[in-house]
mmCIF file of N, CA and C in Angstrom:
data_model
loop_
_atom_site.group_PDB
_atom_site.id
_atom_site.type_symbol
_atom_site.label_atom_id
_atom_site.label_comp_id
_atom_site.label_asym_id
_atom_site.label_seq_id
_atom_site.Cartn_x
_atom_site.Cartn_y
_atom_site.Cartn_z
ATOM 1 N N MET A 143 46.380 9.994 -34.261
ATOM 2 C CA MET A 143 46.181 11.214 -34.965
ATOM 3 C C MET A 143 47.182 11.584 -34.891
ATOM 4 N N ASP A 144 46.558 11.420 -36.162
ATOM 5 C CA ASP A 144 47.533 13.448 -36.684
ATOM 6 C C ASP A 144 47.630 14.845 -36.068
ATOM 7 N N ASN A 145 48.671 14.435 -35.775
ATOM 8 C CA ASN A 145 49.181 15.832 -35.097
ATOM 9 C C ASN A 145 48.826 17.413 -36.175
ATOM 10 N N THR A 146 49.482 17.731 -37.287
ATOM 11 C CA THR A 146 49.467 18.569 -38.143
ATOM 12 C C THR A 146 47.501 18.902 -38.056
ATOM 13 N N ASN A 147 46.640 17.668 -38.405
ATOM 14 C CA ASN A 147 45.201 18.068 -38.380
ATOM 15 C C ASN A 147 44.658 18.756 -36.620
ATOM 16 N N PHE A 148 45.322 17.477 -35.821
ATOM 17 C CA PHE A 148 44.923 17.989 -34.519
ATOM 18 C C PHE A 148 45.545 19.485 -34.421
ATOM 19 N N PHE A 149 46.464 19.832 -34.845
ATOM 20 C CA PHE A 149 47.433 21.107 -34.522
ATOM 21 C C PHE A 149 46.153 21.981 -35.044
ATOM 22 N N GLN A 150 45.390 22.164 -36.396
ATOM 23 C CA GLN A 150 44.600 23.124 -36.780
ATOM 24 C C GLN A 150 43.164 23.117 -36.241
ATOM 25 N N ARG A 151 42.856 22.283 -36.017
ATOM 26 C CA ARG A 151 41.612 22.010 -34.928
ATOM 27 C C ARG A 151 41.606 22.916 -33.809
ATOM 28 N N VAL A 152 43.156 22.999 -32.621
ATOM 29 C CA VAL A 152 43.822 23.171 -31.980
ATOM 30 C C VAL A 152 43.373 25.167 -31.917
ATOM 31 N N TYR A 153 43.987 25.144 -33.729
ATOM 32 C CA TYR A 153 43.483 26.604 -33.903
ATOM 33 C C TYR A 153 41.858 27.327 -34.457
ATOM 34 N N ALA A 154 41.511 26.370 -34.486
ATOM 35 C CA ALA A 154 40.346 26.594 -35.186
ATOM 36 C C ALA A 154 39.456 27.063 -34.499
ATOM 37 N N VAL A 155 39.599 26.315 -33.160
ATOM 38 C CA VAL A 155 39.084 26.275 -31.778
ATOM 39 C C VAL A 155 39.384 27.573 -30.923
ATOM 40 N N ALA A 156 40.241 28.095 -30.606
ATOM 41 C CA ALA A 156 41.704 29.343 -30.272
ATOM 42 C C ALA A 156 41.703 30.449 -31.024
ATOM 43 N N ARG A 157 40.611 30.266 -32.133
ATOM 44 C CA ARG A 157 40.146 31.519 -33.544
ATOM 45 C C ARG A 157 39.069 31.844 -32.920
ATOM 46 N N GLN A 158 38.150 31.246 -32.109
ATOM 47 C CA GLN A 158 36.928 31.312 -31.486
ATOM 48 C C GLN A 158 37.160 32.288 -30.196
ATOM 49 N N ILE A 159 37.978 32.583 -29.249
ATOM 50 C CA ILE A 159 37.937 32.649 -27.978
ATOM 51 C C ILE A 159 37.833 34.139 -28.421
ATOM 52 N N PRO A 160 36.675 34.583 -26.970
ATOM 53 C CA PRO A 160 35.653 35.889 -27.209
ATOM 54 C C PRO A 160 36.865 36.775 -26.763
ATOM 55 N N TYR A 161 37.345 38.697 -27.933
ATOM 56 C CA TYR A 161 37.743 39.524 -26.531
ATOM 57 C C TYR A 161 37.514 39.187 -24.691
ATOM 58 N N GLY A 162 38.642 39.676 -24.252
ATOM 59 C CA GLY A 162 37.992 38.977 -22.928
ATOM 60 C C GLY A 162 37.906 38.570 -22.679
ATOM 61 N N LYS A 163 38.544 37.469 -22.605
ATOM 62 C CA LYS A 163 37.443 36.469 -21.934
ATOM 63 C C LYS A 163 39.494 35.658 -22.757
ATOM 64 N N VAL A 164 39.685 34.297 -22.047
ATOM 65 C CA VAL A 164 39.964 32.732 -21.783
ATOM 66 C C VAL A 164 39.512 31.401 -21.182
ATOM 67 N N THR A 165 40.130 30.519 -22.395
ATOM 68 C CA THR A 165 40.260 28.768 -21.925
ATOM 69 C C THR A 165 41.728 28.529 -21.300
ATOM 70 N N SER A 166 41.058 27.256 -21.595
ATOM 71 C CA SER A 166 42.350 26.364 -20.561
ATOM 72 C C SER A 166 42.779 25.107 -22.212
ATOM 73 N N TYR A 167 43.730 24.912 -22.144
ATOM 74 C CA TYR A 167 44.315 23.713 -22.481
ATOM 75 C C TYR A 167 43.795 22.633 -22.881
ATOM 76 N N GLY A 168 43.037 21.958 -21.459
ATOM 77 C CA GLY A 168 42.122 21.278 -21.304
ATOM 78 C C GLY A 168 39.912 21.619 -21.784
ATOM 79 N N ALA A 169 39.868 22.401 -21.481
ATOM 80 C CA ALA A 169 39.171 22.692 -22.352
ATOM 81 C C ALA A 169 39.122 23.280 -23.692
ATOM 82 N N ILE A 170 39.873 22.903 -24.850
ATOM 83 C CA ILE A 170 40.048 22.651 -26.377
ATOM 84 C C ILE A 170 39.867 20.978 -26.130
ATOM 85 N N ALA A 171 41.459 21.322 -25.616
ATOM 86 C CA ALA A 171 41.121 19.520 -25.976
ATOM 87 C C ALA A 171 39.724 18.929 -26.117
ATOM 88 N N LYS A 172 38.267 19.553 -24.640
ATOM 89 C CA LYS A 172 37.954 18.483 -24.713
ATOM 90 C C LYS A 172 37.482 18.392 -25.718
ATOM 91 N N ALA A 173 36.440 20.041 -26.101
ATOM 92 C CA ALA A 173 35.764 20.575 -27.151
ATOM 93 C C ALA A 173 37.024 19.469 -27.528
ATOM 94 N N LEU A 174 37.735 19.094 -28.251
ATOM 95 C CA LEU A 174 38.258 18.386 -29.706
ATOM 96 C C LEU A 174 37.624 16.620 -29.709
ATOM 97 N N GLY A 175 37.315 16.746 -28.287
ATOM 98 C CA GLY A 175 36.895 14.953 -28.155
ATOM 99 C C GLY A 175 37.731 14.589 -27.220
ATOM 100 N N ALA A 176 39.631 14.822 -26.980
ATOM 101 C CA ALA A 176 40.685 14.506 -26.945
ATOM 102 C C ALA A 176 41.125 14.639 -26.132
ATOM 103 N N ASP A 177 39.818 14.249 -24.807
ATOM 104 C CA ASP A 177 40.018 15.035 -22.874
ATOM 105 C C ASP A 177 41.080 15.012 -22.415
ATOM 106 N N ARG A 178 42.020 13.602 -22.997
ATOM 107 C CA ARG A 178 43.499 14.078 -22.084
ATOM 108 C C ARG A 178 44.593 14.277 -23.252
ATOM 109 N N SER A 179 44.194 15.140 -24.027
ATOM 110 C CA SER A 179 45.170 15.545 -24.470
ATOM 111 C C SER A 179 46.098 17.294 -24.498
ATOM 112 N N ALA A 180 45.561 17.909 -23.375
ATOM 113 C CA ALA A 180 46.164 19.048 -22.858
ATOM 114 C C ALA A 180 46.831 19.439 -23.498
ATOM 115 N N ARG A 181 47.757 18.139 -23.165
ATOM 116 C CA ARG A 181 49.374 18.845 -22.999
ATOM 117 C C ARG A 181 49.920 19.102 -24.389
ATOM 118 N N MET A 182 48.983 18.883 -26.086
ATOM 119 C CA MET A 182 49.613 18.514 -27.370
ATOM 120 C C MET A 182 48.175 19.844 -27.670
ATOM 121 N N VAL A 183 47.337 19.922 -26.903
ATOM 122 C CA VAL A 183 47.751 21.745 -26.643
ATOM 123 C C VAL A 183 47.942 22.828 -26.506
ATOM 124 N N GLY A 184 49.091 22.524 -26.063
ATOM 125 C CA GLY A 184 50.521 22.449 -25.779
ATOM 126 C C GLY A 184 50.599 23.244 -26.574
ATOM 127 N N TRP A 185 51.125 22.713 -27.104
ATOM 128 C CA TRP A 185 52.252 22.213 -27.330
ATOM 129 C C TRP A 185 51.953 22.272 -29.153
ATOM 130 N N ALA A 186 50.594 22.345 -29.827
ATOM 131 C CA ALA A 186 49.794 24.218 -31.068
ATOM 132 C C ALA A 186 50.080 24.910 -30.354
ATOM 133 N N MET A 187 49.722 24.987 -29.342
ATOM 134 C CA MET A 187 49.751 26.664 -28.978
ATOM 135 C C MET A 187 50.945 26.390 -28.852
ATOM 136 N N ASN A 188 52.133 26.643 -27.942
ATOM 137 C CA ASN A 188 52.968 26.624 -28.944
ATOM 138 C C ASN A 188 53.846 26.891 -30.548
ATOM 139 N N ALA A 189 53.359 26.479 -30.552
ATOM 140 C CA ALA A 189 53.426 26.494 -32.489
ATOM 141 C C ALA A 189 52.844 27.170 -33.581
ATOM 142 N N SER A 190 52.649 28.394 -32.357
ATOM 143 C CA SER A 190 50.810 29.407 -33.119
ATOM 144 C C SER A 190 51.817 30.245 -33.009
ATOM 145 N N HIS A 191 53.393 30.541 -32.528
ATOM 146 C CA HIS A 191 53.125 32.284 -32.265
ATOM 147 C C HIS A 191 53.506 33.301 -33.166
ATOM 148 N N ALA A 192 53.501 32.570 -34.216
ATOM 149 C CA ALA A 192 54.386 33.275 -35.478
ATOM 150 C C ALA A 192 52.517 34.091 -36.495
ATOM 151 N N MET A 193 51.984 32.767 -35.802
ATOM 152 C CA MET A 193 50.676 32.627 -36.621
ATOM 153 C C MET A 193 49.737 34.347 -36.471
ATOM 154 N N GLU A 194 49.479 35.870 -36.516
ATOM 155 C CA GLU A 194 49.246 36.217 -35.758
ATOM 156 C C GLU A 194 47.394 36.579 -35.817
ATOM 157 N N ASP A 195 47.304 35.198 -36.584
ATOM 158 C CA ASP A 195 45.420 35.546 -36.208
ATOM 159 C C ASP A 195 45.355 34.078 -35.104
ATOM 160 N N ILE A 196 45.834 33.695 -34.096
ATOM 161 C CA ILE A 196 44.938 32.783 -33.340
ATOM 162 C C ILE A 196 45.571 33.869 -31.591
ATOM 163 N N PRO A 197 45.075 34.021 -30.878
ATOM 164 C CA PRO A 197 45.279 34.397 -29.764
ATOM 165 C C PRO A 197 45.820 33.511 -28.379
ATOM 166 N N ALA A 198 47.186 33.133 -28.592
ATOM 167 C CA ALA A 198 47.319 31.938 -28.332
ATOM 168 C C ALA A 198 48.065 32.589 -26.424
ATOM 169 N N HIS A 199 47.269 34.308 -26.265
ATOM 170 C CA HIS A 199 47.080 34.305 -25.332
ATOM 171 C C HIS A 199 46.067 34.421 -24.335
ATOM 172 N N ARG A 200 45.117 33.929 -25.175
ATOM 173 C CA ARG A 200 44.338 33.782 -24.133
ATOM 174 C C ARG A 200 44.013 32.297 -24.145
ATOM 175 N N VAL A 201 44.961 31.299 -24.300
ATOM 176 C CA VAL A 201 44.892 29.824 -23.250
ATOM 177 C C VAL A 201 46.337 29.876 -22.785
ATOM 178 N N VAL A 202 45.410 29.739 -21.058
ATOM 179 C CA VAL A 202 45.566 28.981 -20.362
ATOM 180 C C VAL A 202 45.022 28.431 -19.596
ATOM 181 N N ASN A 203 46.380 28.172 -18.460
ATOM 182 C CA ASN A 203 46.439 26.456 -17.536
ATOM 183 C C ASN A 203 44.862 27.127 -16.982
ATOM 184 N N ARG A 204 44.216 24.799 -16.469
ATOM 185 C CA ARG A 204 43.064 25.465 -16.048
ATOM 186 C C ARG A 204 42.293 25.688 -14.590
ATOM 187 N N LYS A 205 43.553 26.694 -14.239
ATOM 188 C CA LYS A 205 43.901 27.389 -12.341
ATOM 189 C C LYS A 205 44.041 29.034 -12.379
ATOM 190 N N GLY A 206 44.428 29.177 -14.554
ATOM 191 C CA GLY A 206 44.404 30.414 -14.432
ATOM 192 C C GLY A 206 46.051 30.989 -14.799
ATOM 193 N N LEU A 207 46.587 29.996 -14.578
ATOM 194 C CA LEU A 207 47.945 30.640 -14.138
ATOM 195 C C LEU A 207 48.728 30.524 -15.805
ATOM 196 N N LEU A 208 49.610 31.643 -16.581
ATOM 197 C CA LEU A 208 50.222 31.722 -17.411
ATOM 198 C C LEU A 208 51.111 30.727 -18.018
ATOM 199 N N THR A 209 50.298 29.864 -17.685
ATOM 200 C CA THR A 209 52.136 28.518 -17.796
ATOM 201 C C THR A 209 52.760 29.165 -19.159
ATOM 202 N N GLY A 210 52.279 29.026 -20.264
ATOM 203 C CA GLY A 210 52.735 30.019 -20.951
ATOM 204 C C GLY A 210 53.991 30.618 -21.711
ATOM 205 N N LYS A 211 53.443 31.758 -20.587
ATOM 206 C CA LYS A 211 54.262 32.446 -21.293
ATOM 207 C C LYS A 211 55.598 32.811 -21.370
ATOM 208 N N HIS A 212 56.666 32.078 -21.472
ATOM 209 C CA HIS A 212 57.592 31.925 -21.365
ATOM 210 C C HIS A 212 57.939 31.730 -23.526
ATOM 211 N N HIS A 213 56.830 31.731 -24.165
ATOM 212 C CA HIS A 213 56.643 31.944 -25.265
ATOM 213 C C HIS A 213 57.181 32.432 -25.384
ATOM 214 N N PHE A 214 56.551 33.854 -25.214
ATOM 215 C CA PHE A 214 55.523 35.109 -26.168
ATOM 216 C C PHE A 214 57.620 36.335 -25.612
ATOM 217 N N ASP A 215 57.304 37.063 -26.737
ATOM 218 C CA ASP A 215 58.064 37.154 -26.648
ATOM 219 C C ASP A 215 58.623 38.694 -25.909
ATOM 220 N N GLY A 216 59.154 39.121 -24.362
ATOM 221 C CA GLY A 216 59.422 40.239 -24.065
ATOM 222 C C GLY A 216 59.376 38.800 -23.197
ATOM 223 N N THR A 217 59.088 40.118 -21.662
ATOM 224 C CA THR A 217 59.173 39.216 -20.287
ATOM 225 C C THR A 217 57.838 39.306 -19.804
ATOM 226 N N ASN A 218 56.788 40.234 -20.564
ATOM 227 C CA ASN A 218 55.442 40.000 -19.639
ATOM 228 C C ASN A 218 54.097 40.654 -20.603
ATOM 229 N N LEU A 219 54.771 39.973 -22.293
ATOM 230 C CA LEU A 219 53.740 40.287 -23.249
ATOM 231 C C LEU A 219 52.130 39.073 -22.956
ATOM 232 N N MET A 220 52.339 38.526 -22.241
ATOM 233 C CA MET A 220 51.744 37.247 -22.815
ATOM 234 C C MET A 220 50.681 38.811 -21.403
ATOM 235 N N GLN A 221 50.626 38.663 -19.576
ATOM 236 C CA GLN A 221 50.403 39.043 -19.459
ATOM 237 C C GLN A 221 49.407 41.037 -19.785
ATOM 238 N N GLN A 222 50.409 41.434 -20.499
ATOM 239 C CA GLN A 222 50.611 42.798 -21.297
ATOM 240 C C GLN A 222 48.454 42.453 -21.673
ATOM 241 N N LEU A 223 48.866 41.251 -23.267
ATOM 242 C CA LEU A 223 48.040 41.183 -23.975
ATOM 243 C C LEU A 223 46.553 41.356 -23.127
ATOM 244 N N LEU A 224 46.648 40.123 -22.025
ATOM 245 C CA LEU A 224 45.514 39.818 -21.107
ATOM 246 C C LEU A 224 44.542 41.569 -20.664
ATOM 247 N N GLU A 225 46.342 42.279 -19.904
ATOM 248 C CA GLU A 225 45.452 42.843 -19.250
ATOM 249 C C GLU A 225 44.645 44.169 -20.425
ATOM 250 N N SER A 226 45.300 44.056 -21.674
ATOM 251 C CA SER A 226 44.780 45.376 -22.272
ATOM 252 C C SER A 226 43.885 45.261 -23.024
ATOM 253 N N GLU A 227 42.607 43.562 -22.434
ATOM 254 C CA GLU A 227 42.092 43.243 -22.685
ATOM 255 C C GLU A 227 40.936 42.835 -21.026
ATOM 256 N N GLY A 228 40.999 43.456 -20.356
ATOM 257 C CA GLY A 228 40.577 43.817 -19.596
ATOM 258 C C GLY A 228 40.874 42.780 -18.389
ATOM 259 N N ILE A 229 41.851 41.995 -18.054
ATOM 260 C CA ILE A 229 41.639 40.465 -17.826
ATOM 261 C C ILE A 229 42.717 40.653 -16.119
ATOM 262 N N GLN A 230 42.315 40.884 -15.120
ATOM 263 C CA GLN A 230 43.332 41.552 -14.367
ATOM 264 C C GLN A 230 44.579 39.790 -13.873
ATOM 265 N N VAL A 231 45.801 40.444 -13.381
ATOM 266 C CA VAL A 231 46.931 38.458 -13.852
ATOM 267 C C VAL A 231 48.112 39.422 -12.034
ATOM 268 N N VAL A 232 47.564 38.138 -11.356
ATOM 269 C CA VAL A 232 48.998 38.617 -10.284
ATOM 270 C C VAL A 232 49.046 37.491 -10.070
ATOM 271 N N ASP A 233 50.234 37.588 -10.161
ATOM 272 C CA ASP A 233 51.754 36.449 -9.192
ATOM 273 C C ASP A 233 51.683 36.525 -11.082
ATOM 274 N N ASN A 234 51.165 36.112 -12.584
ATOM 275 C CA ASN A 234 51.202 34.806 -13.125
ATOM 276 C C ASN A 234 49.961 33.826 -13.490
ATOM 277 N N GLN A 235 48.814 34.706 -12.979
ATOM 278 C CA GLN A 235 47.461 34.357 -12.392
ATOM 279 C C GLN A 235 46.470 35.023 -12.514
ATOM 280 N N ILE A 236 45.425 34.865 -13.545
ATOM 281 C CA ILE A 236 44.381 34.863 -13.094
ATOM 282 C C ILE A 236 43.215 35.558 -12.955
ATOM 283 N N ILE A 237 42.515 37.011 -12.235
ATOM 284 C CA ILE A 237 42.999 37.092 -10.761
ATOM 285 C C ILE A 237 40.811 36.099 -11.066
ATOM 286 N N ASP A 238 39.527 36.275 -11.354
ATOM 287 C CA ASP A 238 38.302 36.256 -11.353
ATOM 288 C C ASP A 238 38.428 35.135 -12.805
ATOM 289 N N MET A 239 39.092 34.087 -12.622
ATOM 290 C CA MET A 239 39.034 32.840 -13.434
ATOM 291 C C MET A 239 37.618 32.973 -14.420
ATOM 292 N N GLU A 240 36.783 32.852 -13.092
ATOM 293 C CA GLU A 240 35.221 31.967 -13.514
ATOM 294 C C GLU A 240 34.518 32.394 -14.218
ATOM 295 N N LYS A 241 34.789 34.552 -14.296
ATOM 296 C CA LYS A 241 34.011 35.311 -14.317
ATOM 297 C C LYS A 241 34.785 35.702 -16.148
ATOM 298 N N HIS A 242 36.107 35.479 -16.777
ATOM 299 C CA HIS A 242 36.623 35.544 -17.660
ATOM 300 C C HIS A 242 36.880 34.107 -17.976
ATOM 301 N N PHE A 243 35.893 32.691 -17.555
ATOM 302 C CA PHE A 243 36.321 31.562 -18.612
ATOM 303 C C PHE A 243 35.422 31.515 -19.919
ATOM 304 N N TRP A 244 36.036 31.030 -21.156
ATOM 305 C CA TRP A 244 35.372 30.551 -22.427
ATOM 306 C C TRP A 244 35.302 29.407 -22.637
ATOM 307 N N GLU A 245 33.872 28.313 -22.553
ATOM 308 C CA GLU A 245 33.795 27.535 -22.441
ATOM 309 C C GLU A 245 33.633 27.145 -23.922
ATOM 310 N N PRO A 246 34.562 26.915 -24.327
ATOM 311 C CA PRO A 246 34.527 25.899 -26.184
ATOM 312 C C PRO A 246 33.627 25.166 -26.783
ATOM 313 N N PRO A 247 32.762 25.583 -27.159
ATOM 314 C CA PRO A 247 32.167 24.450 -27.737
ATOM 315 C C PRO A 247 31.975 23.898 -28.574
ATOM 316 N N VAL A 248 31.919 22.353 -28.654
ATOM 317 C CA VAL A 248 32.061 20.789 -29.207
ATOM 318 C C VAL A 248 32.373 21.032 -30.212
ATOM 319 N N PHE A 249 33.403 20.501 -30.987
ATOM 320 C CA PHE A 249 34.222 20.888 -32.024
ATOM 321 C C PHE A 249 33.609 20.551 -33.080
ATOM 322 N N ILE A 250 33.386 19.942 -34.422
ATOM 323 C CA ILE A 250 32.776 19.397 -35.056
ATOM 324 C C ILE A 250 33.107 19.639 -36.887
ATOM 325 N N GLU A 251 33.686 18.616 -37.441
ATOM 326 C CA GLU A 251 34.578 19.350 -38.216
ATOM 327 C C GLU A 251 32.912 19.247 -39.386
#
């Protein structure tokens, strides 16, 4: 699988995450038909921080942990962005993950 193409597909899914919702690396991988590629989704999100149209702060691990927070400028930027959308975060974990979780649709090119 071509990484550049995969990353672009990840970004296409990430752009669809609604305001006030989050999804997981694994859910994006599943939507792309690459169930075992959650780590690659993480790499794509890490590479997206210069892209203002990618809401990388809305992608967390399956338990709601802000595992990508160290890739954001500032110590709590990821948490602040989520909280500005009405998502409560305590100890780097989203409270009420089920309420805020968005299941991406299957991605078809």
